[in-house]
Structure formats: C-alpha cells, structure tokens
Amino acid sequence: YATDVGAARELIVDGVDGRLLSGYSDIDGAEAVVGEFISLLNCAAREREGLDRMGMNARATIERKFSWKDRASEWLKVIGG
C-alpha cells in the first residue's frame, strides 16, 4: 500500500504490483488508511496467492525500471562519461 501522491504512480500500478490509496491529510483520511490496512490483514490468509503475485510484480517492476545498470548509464549521460 502507498498513498497516491508524488511519484507513487510511477512505481505502483494499482492492483497489479501494489495498492494506491488516495492521499489523506485529515483524521477521517487516516481512519480510511487504517481501514485499508485492516482489510489487507483480513484478506491475507484468503488471498495469499494474489498478494504474493503483487509482490513478485512489484519486484519485477523495480528491477525493470530501476536497475543499477540503467541508473549508471543515466548518471554517465549526466556527467558526460
């Protein structure tokens, strides 16, 4: 779970490799986030396979988008190497 603020959408496709929650800034919003976490805990046993799949998808996304090789290549472009 992540709040849908900043660059979160660049990293997470909701329901594929994680869950995005609306950005909350008040008490009602905080309660909604807590409710989402409780829901996650309740469904963890029932939907273990789906949660595992989201975890594997998340890892693949990070490895694909943010590999060390790609980051090093980008840095070399920036510093002119």
Short mmCIF file of C-alpha atoms in Angstrom, two decimals:
data_model
loop_
_atom_site.label_atom_id
_atom_site.label_comp_id
_atom_site.label_asym_id
_atom_site.label_seq_id
_atom_site.Cartn_x
_atom_site.Cartn_y
_atom_site.Cartn_z
CA TYR A 1 0.00 0.00 0.00
CA ALA A 2 1.10 3.53 -0.77
CA THR A 3 -0.68 6.85 -0.85
CA ASP A 4 -1.27 8.17 -4.35
CA VAL A 5 0.97 11.20 -4.03
CA GLY A 6 4.28 12.20 -5.55
CA ALA A 7 5.89 9.57 -7.73
CA ALA A 8 3.94 6.62 -6.32
CA ARG A 9 2.13 6.08 -9.65
CA GLU A 10 5.48 5.70 -11.38
CA LEU A 11 6.21 2.72 -9.15
CA ILE A 12 2.83 1.13 -8.50
CA VAL A 13 0.05 0.05 -10.82
CA ASP A 14 -2.94 -0.24 -8.51
CA GLY A 15 -3.96 -3.86 -8.07
CA VAL A 16 -1.06 -5.19 -10.18
CA ASP A 17 2.03 -4.61 -8.08
CA GLY A 18 0.56 -2.86 -5.07
CA ARG A 19 -2.36 -0.76 -3.94
CA LEU A 20 -2.68 3.02 -4.15
CA LEU A 21 -4.72 4.90 -1.60
CA SER A 22 -5.94 8.46 -2.01
CA GLY A 23 -3.70 11.00 -0.33
CA TYR A 24 -5.29 11.70 3.03
CA SER A 25 -4.44 14.63 5.23
CA ASP A 26 -7.11 14.60 7.93
CA ILE A 27 -8.37 12.33 10.70
CA ASP A 28 -11.09 10.78 8.51
CA GLY A 29 -8.45 10.03 5.90
CA ALA A 30 -6.16 8.46 8.47
CA GLU A 31 -9.02 6.25 9.61
CA ALA A 32 -9.58 5.21 5.99
CA VAL A 33 -5.91 4.21 5.67
CA VAL A 34 -6.14 2.17 8.87
CA GLY A 35 -9.27 0.53 7.47
CA GLU A 36 -7.39 -0.40 4.28
CA PHE A 37 -4.59 -1.99 6.31
CA ILE A 38 -7.07 -3.95 8.41
CA SER A 39 -8.71 -5.12 5.19
CA LEU A 40 -5.31 -6.23 3.89
CA LEU A 41 -4.62 -8.20 7.06
CA ASN A 42 -8.05 -9.83 6.93
CA CYS A 43 -7.68 -10.91 3.32
CA ALA A 44 -4.04 -12.00 3.59
CA ALA A 45 -4.93 -15.58 4.52
CA ARG A 46 -7.71 -15.85 1.94
CA GLU A 47 -5.84 -14.21 -0.92
CA ARG A 48 -2.26 -15.18 -0.23
CA GLU A 49 -1.63 -16.14 -3.84
CA GLY A 50 -2.83 -12.76 -5.13
CA LEU A 51 -0.72 -10.88 -2.59
CA ASP A 52 2.33 -12.98 -3.48
CA ARG A 53 1.72 -12.23 -7.15
CA MET A 54 1.54 -8.48 -6.42
CA GLY A 55 4.82 -8.76 -4.53
CA MET A 56 6.53 -10.54 -7.41
CA ASN A 57 5.12 -7.98 -9.86
CA ALA A 58 6.41 -5.15 -7.67
CA ARG A 59 9.91 -6.60 -7.60
CA ALA A 60 9.90 -7.10 -11.37
CA THR A 61 8.76 -3.50 -11.90
CA ILE A 62 11.56 -2.11 -9.73
CA GLU A 63 14.18 -4.34 -11.36
CA ARG A 64 12.95 -3.36 -14.83
CA LYS A 65 12.63 0.39 -14.22
CA PHE A 66 15.45 0.98 -11.77
CA SER A 67 18.26 -1.47 -12.48
CA TRP A 68 21.77 -0.47 -11.41
CA LYS A 69 22.95 -0.78 -15.00
CA ASP A 70 20.31 1.66 -16.24
CA ARG A 71 20.94 4.08 -13.36
CA ALA A 72 24.70 4.02 -14.02
CA SER A 73 24.06 4.67 -17.71
CA GLU A 74 21.84 7.65 -16.88
CA TRP A 75 24.45 9.07 -14.50
CA LEU A 76 27.15 8.73 -17.14
CA LYS A 77 24.98 10.72 -19.54
CA VAL A 78 24.56 13.45 -16.93
CA ILE A 79 28.25 13.72 -16.05
CA GLY A 80 29.38 13.28 -19.62
CA GLY A 81 31.15 9.96 -19.20
#
